[in-house]
XYZ file of C-alpha atoms in Angstrom:
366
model
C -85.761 -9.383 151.079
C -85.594 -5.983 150.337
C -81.455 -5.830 150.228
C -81.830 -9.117 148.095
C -84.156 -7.154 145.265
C -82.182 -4.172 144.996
C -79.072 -6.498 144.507
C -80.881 -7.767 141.717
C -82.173 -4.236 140.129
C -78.429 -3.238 140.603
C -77.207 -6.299 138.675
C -79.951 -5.266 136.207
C -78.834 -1.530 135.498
C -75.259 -2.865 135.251
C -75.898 -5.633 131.992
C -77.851 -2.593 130.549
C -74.918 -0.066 130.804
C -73.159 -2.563 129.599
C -74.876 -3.560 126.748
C -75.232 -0.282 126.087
C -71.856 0.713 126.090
C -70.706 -2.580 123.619
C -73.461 -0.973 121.240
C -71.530 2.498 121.625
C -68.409 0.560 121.424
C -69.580 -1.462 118.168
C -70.549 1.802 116.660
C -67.679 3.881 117.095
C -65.248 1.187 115.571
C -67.654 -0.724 112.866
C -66.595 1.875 110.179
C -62.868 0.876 111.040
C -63.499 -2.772 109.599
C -62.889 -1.199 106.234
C -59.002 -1.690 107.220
C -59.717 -5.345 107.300
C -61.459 -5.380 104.443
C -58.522 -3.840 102.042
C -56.481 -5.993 100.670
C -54.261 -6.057 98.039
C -55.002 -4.172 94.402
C -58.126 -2.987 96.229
C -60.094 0.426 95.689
C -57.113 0.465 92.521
C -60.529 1.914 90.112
C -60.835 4.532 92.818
C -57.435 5.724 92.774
C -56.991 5.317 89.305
C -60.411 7.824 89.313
C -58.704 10.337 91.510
C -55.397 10.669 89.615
C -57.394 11.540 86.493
C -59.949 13.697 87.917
C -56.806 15.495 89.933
C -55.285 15.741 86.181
C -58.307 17.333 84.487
C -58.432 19.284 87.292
C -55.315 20.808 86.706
C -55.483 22.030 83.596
C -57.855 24.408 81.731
C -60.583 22.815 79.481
C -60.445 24.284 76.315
C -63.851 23.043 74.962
C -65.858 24.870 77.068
C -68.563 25.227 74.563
C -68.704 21.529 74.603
C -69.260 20.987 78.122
C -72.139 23.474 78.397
C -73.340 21.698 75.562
C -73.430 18.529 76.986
C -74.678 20.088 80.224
C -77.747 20.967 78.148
C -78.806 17.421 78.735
C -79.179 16.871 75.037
C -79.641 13.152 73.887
C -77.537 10.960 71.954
C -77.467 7.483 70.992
C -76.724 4.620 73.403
C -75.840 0.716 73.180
C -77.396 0.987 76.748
C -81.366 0.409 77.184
C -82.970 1.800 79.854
C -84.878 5.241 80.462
C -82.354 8.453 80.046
C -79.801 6.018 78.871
C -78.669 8.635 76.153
C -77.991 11.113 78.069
C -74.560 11.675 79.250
C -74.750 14.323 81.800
C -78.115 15.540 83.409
C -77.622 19.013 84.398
C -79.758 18.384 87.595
C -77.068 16.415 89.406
C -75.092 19.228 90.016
C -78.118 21.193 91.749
C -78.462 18.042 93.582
C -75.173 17.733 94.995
C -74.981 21.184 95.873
C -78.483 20.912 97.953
C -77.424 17.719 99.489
C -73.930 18.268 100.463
C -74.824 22.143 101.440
C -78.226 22.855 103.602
C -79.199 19.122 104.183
C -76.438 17.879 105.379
C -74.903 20.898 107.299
C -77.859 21.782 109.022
C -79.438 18.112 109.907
C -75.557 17.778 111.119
C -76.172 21.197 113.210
C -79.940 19.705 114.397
C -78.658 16.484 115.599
C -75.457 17.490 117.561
C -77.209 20.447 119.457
C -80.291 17.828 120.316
C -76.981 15.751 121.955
C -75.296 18.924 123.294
C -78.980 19.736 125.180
C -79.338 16.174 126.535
C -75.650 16.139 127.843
C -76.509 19.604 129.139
C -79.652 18.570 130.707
C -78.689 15.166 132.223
C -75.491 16.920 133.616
C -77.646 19.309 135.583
C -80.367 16.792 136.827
C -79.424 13.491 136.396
C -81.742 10.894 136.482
C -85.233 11.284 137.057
C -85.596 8.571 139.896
C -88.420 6.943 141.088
C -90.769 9.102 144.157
C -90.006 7.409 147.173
C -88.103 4.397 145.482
C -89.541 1.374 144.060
C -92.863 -0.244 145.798
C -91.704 -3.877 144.886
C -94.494 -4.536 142.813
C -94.706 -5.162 138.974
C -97.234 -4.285 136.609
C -97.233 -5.849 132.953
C -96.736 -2.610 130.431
C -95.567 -4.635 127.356
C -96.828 -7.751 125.703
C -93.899 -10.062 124.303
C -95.040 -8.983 120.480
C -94.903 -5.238 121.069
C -91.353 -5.435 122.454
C -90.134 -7.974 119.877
C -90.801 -5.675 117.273
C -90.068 -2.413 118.943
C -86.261 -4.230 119.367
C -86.562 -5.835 115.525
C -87.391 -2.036 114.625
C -84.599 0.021 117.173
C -81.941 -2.616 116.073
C -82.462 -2.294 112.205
C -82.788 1.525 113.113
C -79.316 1.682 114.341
C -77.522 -0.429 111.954
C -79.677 1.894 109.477
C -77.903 4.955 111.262
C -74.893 3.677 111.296
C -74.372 3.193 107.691
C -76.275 6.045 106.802
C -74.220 8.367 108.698
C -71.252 6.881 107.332
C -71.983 7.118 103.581
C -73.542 10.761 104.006
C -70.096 11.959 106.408
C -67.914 9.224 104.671
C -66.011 11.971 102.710
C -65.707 14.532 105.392
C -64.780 12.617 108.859
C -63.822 8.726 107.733
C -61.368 9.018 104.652
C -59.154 11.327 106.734
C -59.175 8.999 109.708
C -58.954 5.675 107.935
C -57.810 6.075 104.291
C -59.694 6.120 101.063
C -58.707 1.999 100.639
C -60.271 1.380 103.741
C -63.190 3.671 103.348
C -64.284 2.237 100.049
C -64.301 -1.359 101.298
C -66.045 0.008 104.114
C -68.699 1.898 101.919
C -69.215 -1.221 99.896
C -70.073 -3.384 103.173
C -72.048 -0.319 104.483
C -74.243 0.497 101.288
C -75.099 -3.138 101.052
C -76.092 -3.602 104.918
C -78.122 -0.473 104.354
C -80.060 -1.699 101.472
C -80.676 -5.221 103.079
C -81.594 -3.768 106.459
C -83.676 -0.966 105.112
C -86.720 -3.503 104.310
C -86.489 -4.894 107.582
C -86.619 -1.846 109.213
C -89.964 -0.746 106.810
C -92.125 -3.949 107.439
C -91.266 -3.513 111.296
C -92.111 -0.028 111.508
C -95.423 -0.355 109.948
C -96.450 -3.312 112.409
C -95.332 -1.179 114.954
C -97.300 1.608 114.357
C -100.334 -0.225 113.526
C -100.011 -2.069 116.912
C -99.332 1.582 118.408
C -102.007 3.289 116.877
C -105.246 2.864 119.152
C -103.092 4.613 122.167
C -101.278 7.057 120.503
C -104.408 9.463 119.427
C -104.427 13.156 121.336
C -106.368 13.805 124.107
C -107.240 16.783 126.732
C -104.265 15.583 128.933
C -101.628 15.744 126.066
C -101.613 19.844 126.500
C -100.986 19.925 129.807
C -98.634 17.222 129.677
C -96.389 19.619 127.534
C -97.370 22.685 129.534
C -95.639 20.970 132.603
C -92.364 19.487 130.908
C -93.346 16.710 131.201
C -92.127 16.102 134.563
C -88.598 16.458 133.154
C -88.593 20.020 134.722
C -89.712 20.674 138.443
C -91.021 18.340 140.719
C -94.644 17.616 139.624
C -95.179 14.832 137.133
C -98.288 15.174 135.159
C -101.011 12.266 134.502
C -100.511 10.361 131.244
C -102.500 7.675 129.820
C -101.011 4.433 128.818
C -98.549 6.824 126.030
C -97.637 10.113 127.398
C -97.655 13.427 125.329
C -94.255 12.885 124.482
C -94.295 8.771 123.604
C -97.443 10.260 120.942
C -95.252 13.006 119.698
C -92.985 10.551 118.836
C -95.459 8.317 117.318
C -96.678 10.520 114.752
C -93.229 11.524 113.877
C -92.510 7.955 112.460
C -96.247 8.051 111.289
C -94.690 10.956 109.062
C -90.992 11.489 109.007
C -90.552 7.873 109.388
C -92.835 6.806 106.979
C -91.017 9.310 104.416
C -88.220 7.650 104.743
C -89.530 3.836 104.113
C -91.345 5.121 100.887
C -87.878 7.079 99.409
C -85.725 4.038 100.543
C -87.824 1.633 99.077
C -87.667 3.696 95.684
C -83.784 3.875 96.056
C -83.552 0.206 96.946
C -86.076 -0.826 93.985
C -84.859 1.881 91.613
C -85.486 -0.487 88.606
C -88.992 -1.154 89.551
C -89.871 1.629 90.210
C -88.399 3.000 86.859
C -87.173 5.987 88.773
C -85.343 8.810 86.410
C -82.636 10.592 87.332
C -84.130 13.710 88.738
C -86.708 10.936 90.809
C -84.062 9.440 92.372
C -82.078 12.877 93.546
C -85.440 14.196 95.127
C -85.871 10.871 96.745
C -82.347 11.077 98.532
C -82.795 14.300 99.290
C -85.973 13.587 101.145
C -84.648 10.604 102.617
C -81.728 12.298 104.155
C -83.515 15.016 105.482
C -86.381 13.378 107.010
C -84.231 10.647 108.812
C -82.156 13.296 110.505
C -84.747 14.730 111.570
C -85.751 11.163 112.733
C -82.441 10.832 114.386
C -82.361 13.788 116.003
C -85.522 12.932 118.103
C -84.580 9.252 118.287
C -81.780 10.474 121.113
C -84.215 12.266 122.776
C -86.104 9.126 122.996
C -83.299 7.030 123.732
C -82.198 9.031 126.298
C -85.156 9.466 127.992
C -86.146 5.371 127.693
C -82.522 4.427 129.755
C -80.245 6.621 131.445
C -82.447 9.660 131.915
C -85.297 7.339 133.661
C -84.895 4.959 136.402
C -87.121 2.203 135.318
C -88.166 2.944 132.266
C -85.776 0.514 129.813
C -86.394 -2.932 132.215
C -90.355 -2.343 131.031
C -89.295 -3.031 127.402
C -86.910 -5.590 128.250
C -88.811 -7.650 130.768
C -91.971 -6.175 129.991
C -93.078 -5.052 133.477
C -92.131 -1.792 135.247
C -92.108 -1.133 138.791
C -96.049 0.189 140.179
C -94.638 3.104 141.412
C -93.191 4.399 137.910
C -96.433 3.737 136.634
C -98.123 5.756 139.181
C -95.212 8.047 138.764
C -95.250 8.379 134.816
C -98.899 6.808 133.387
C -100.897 7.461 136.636
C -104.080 7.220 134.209
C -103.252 4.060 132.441
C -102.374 2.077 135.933
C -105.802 3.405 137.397
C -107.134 1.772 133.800
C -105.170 -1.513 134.389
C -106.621 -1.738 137.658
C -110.255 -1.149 137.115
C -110.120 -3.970 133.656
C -108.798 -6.351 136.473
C -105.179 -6.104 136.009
C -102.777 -5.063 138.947
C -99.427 -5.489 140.292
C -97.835 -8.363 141.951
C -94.724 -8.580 144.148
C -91.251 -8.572 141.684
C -90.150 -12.240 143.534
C -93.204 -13.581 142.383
C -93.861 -11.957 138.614
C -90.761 -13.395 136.999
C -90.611 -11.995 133.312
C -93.287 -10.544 131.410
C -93.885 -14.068 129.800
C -93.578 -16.820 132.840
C -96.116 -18.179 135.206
C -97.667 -15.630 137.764
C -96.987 -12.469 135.717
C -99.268 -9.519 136.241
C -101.901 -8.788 133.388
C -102.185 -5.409 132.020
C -105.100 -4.035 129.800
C -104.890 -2.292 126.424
C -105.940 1.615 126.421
């Protein structure tokens, strides 16, 4: 019985690494489609572009006067309607490109490969943070089938949101040298439009989320020492936790805030006209946007990390919706002493099923 279960939990693990990996895999190579993309007199307005800026750019403008006049951001006329429509150049945009290109995107760069350069560090070190004394062979119900349909709706629009965001920030810098400028501006036109499509998804998800979230996710006495103690990431003891530990509630209010700053900006990029959004709007909008979603990112590997290969059991509770009794005991100690006394309680893994079929445990909200 026993040899037949761990069969089974070993079958498990392998379709996640696997699935994982294919994600990895569709990651690394989706910004390549832009070489199946090009075709024939394609991206020709881009290089046309370049061999005119790479002509002005080789000779001295003698109408200097001009230019600063024009950088002045005095109006003109215009056929074109619209708000600023008259004026040609807003001296703004080159503050903005400087500020986006320079400090946000260097350092959120910097922030978000040391947070992977600490959790390689870390997990080569100490592994995987197992289970005390191995799994008891019971299951306890953790999530319901709404919270983990949209916590995946939310963590799949998040990484196609990543991926495409990544791209068009680092486009420039890492892609065009490794794939062309043809193939990178087919690519960028595929990846701006999944962006802007996806990016509404991702908002109406993440507010559902954290207003099904919310009644767990509020500070309490044991958050502290939660944090004091690591965590149970470092040494042996684990400390208690509710139904969201210190760390799950840190996380939390980071989407309640850096999360939430990036909905509101994306929305006002994606509904520019709408919103009516001037020039100097939109440039403080992508500024926050980019900075507050790698800042988002940064965490989000953390809490990746942490929710499949750096804990044995913790993934199969938000794709099954049960976890093991002894991770509970293990991890939310407080919460699984709360299931129990509202009646809930674990029952043996051959007989729970899935979260959803007949004889599943019943868990209580905290």
């Amino acid at each position: 019985m026993i040899e037949a279960r761990d069969r089974r939990v070993r079958r498990r693990l392998m379709s996640y690494i696997v699935a994982l990996l294919a994600v990895i895999a569709v990651s690394a190579t989706l910004p390549f489609t832009g070489l199946l993309l090009t075709g024939d007199g394609q991206a020709i307005a881009q290089q046309g572009a370049a061999t005119v800026g790479d002509s002005f750019g080789s000779d001295t403008n003698p109408r200097a006067n001009f230019w600063r006049a024009v950088r002045e951001g005095d109006t003109g006329y215009s056929a074109i309607q619209g708000r600023e429509a008259g004026v040609l150049i807003q001296n703004g945009g080159e503050n903005y490109r400087m500020l986006r290109n320079g400090p946000v995107l260097t350092y959120g760069a910097g922030i978000m490969l040391l947070v992977l350069i600490v959790i390689f560090a870390y997990h080569l070190l100490n592994g995987q943070v197992k289970i005390d004394g191995g799994r008891s062979g019971r299951l306890v119900q953790r999530w319901t089938t709404l919270e983990r349909l949209l916590h995946w709706v939310t963590a799949i629009s998040f990484v196609l949101l990543l991926i495409t965001g990544l791209s068009m920030a680092f486009g420039r810098d890492v892609l065009i040298p490794a794939i062309g400028r043809d193939a990178f501006s087919a690519y960028a036109s595929l990846a701006r439009s999944v962006h802007n499509y996806v990016g509404p998804v991702f908002a109406v998800s993440l507010v559902l989320l954290l207003l099904k979230f919310l009644p767990s996710n509020f500070p309490n006495r044991t958050d502290w020492e939660w944090f004091k103690r690591g965590g149970g990431l470092i040494g042996k003891a684990h400390p208690s936790a509710g139904r969201m530990n210190a760390g799950e509630k840190f996380w939390f209010w980071l989407l309640m805030t850096f999360g939430m700053a990036v909905v509101v900006t994306g929305l006002l990029l994606d509904f520019s006209a709408y919103f009516e959004l001037t020039r100097s709007g939109a440039q403080i909008s992508v500024l926050i946007h980019a900075a507050c979603a790698m800042i988002v990112m940064a965490v989000a590997f953390g809490h990746v990390y942490l929710g499949t290969a750096g804990t044995e059991g913790a993934l199969e509770g938000m794709t099954t919706g049960s976890v093991d009794e002894a991770w509970a005991r293990q991890h939310h100690d407080l919460w699984l002493e709360e299931v129990k006394r509202k009646g809930g309680g674990a029952a043996p893994a051959s007989s729970a099923g899935s979260a959803t079929g007949a004889g599943a445990p019943q868990t209580a909200s905290t």
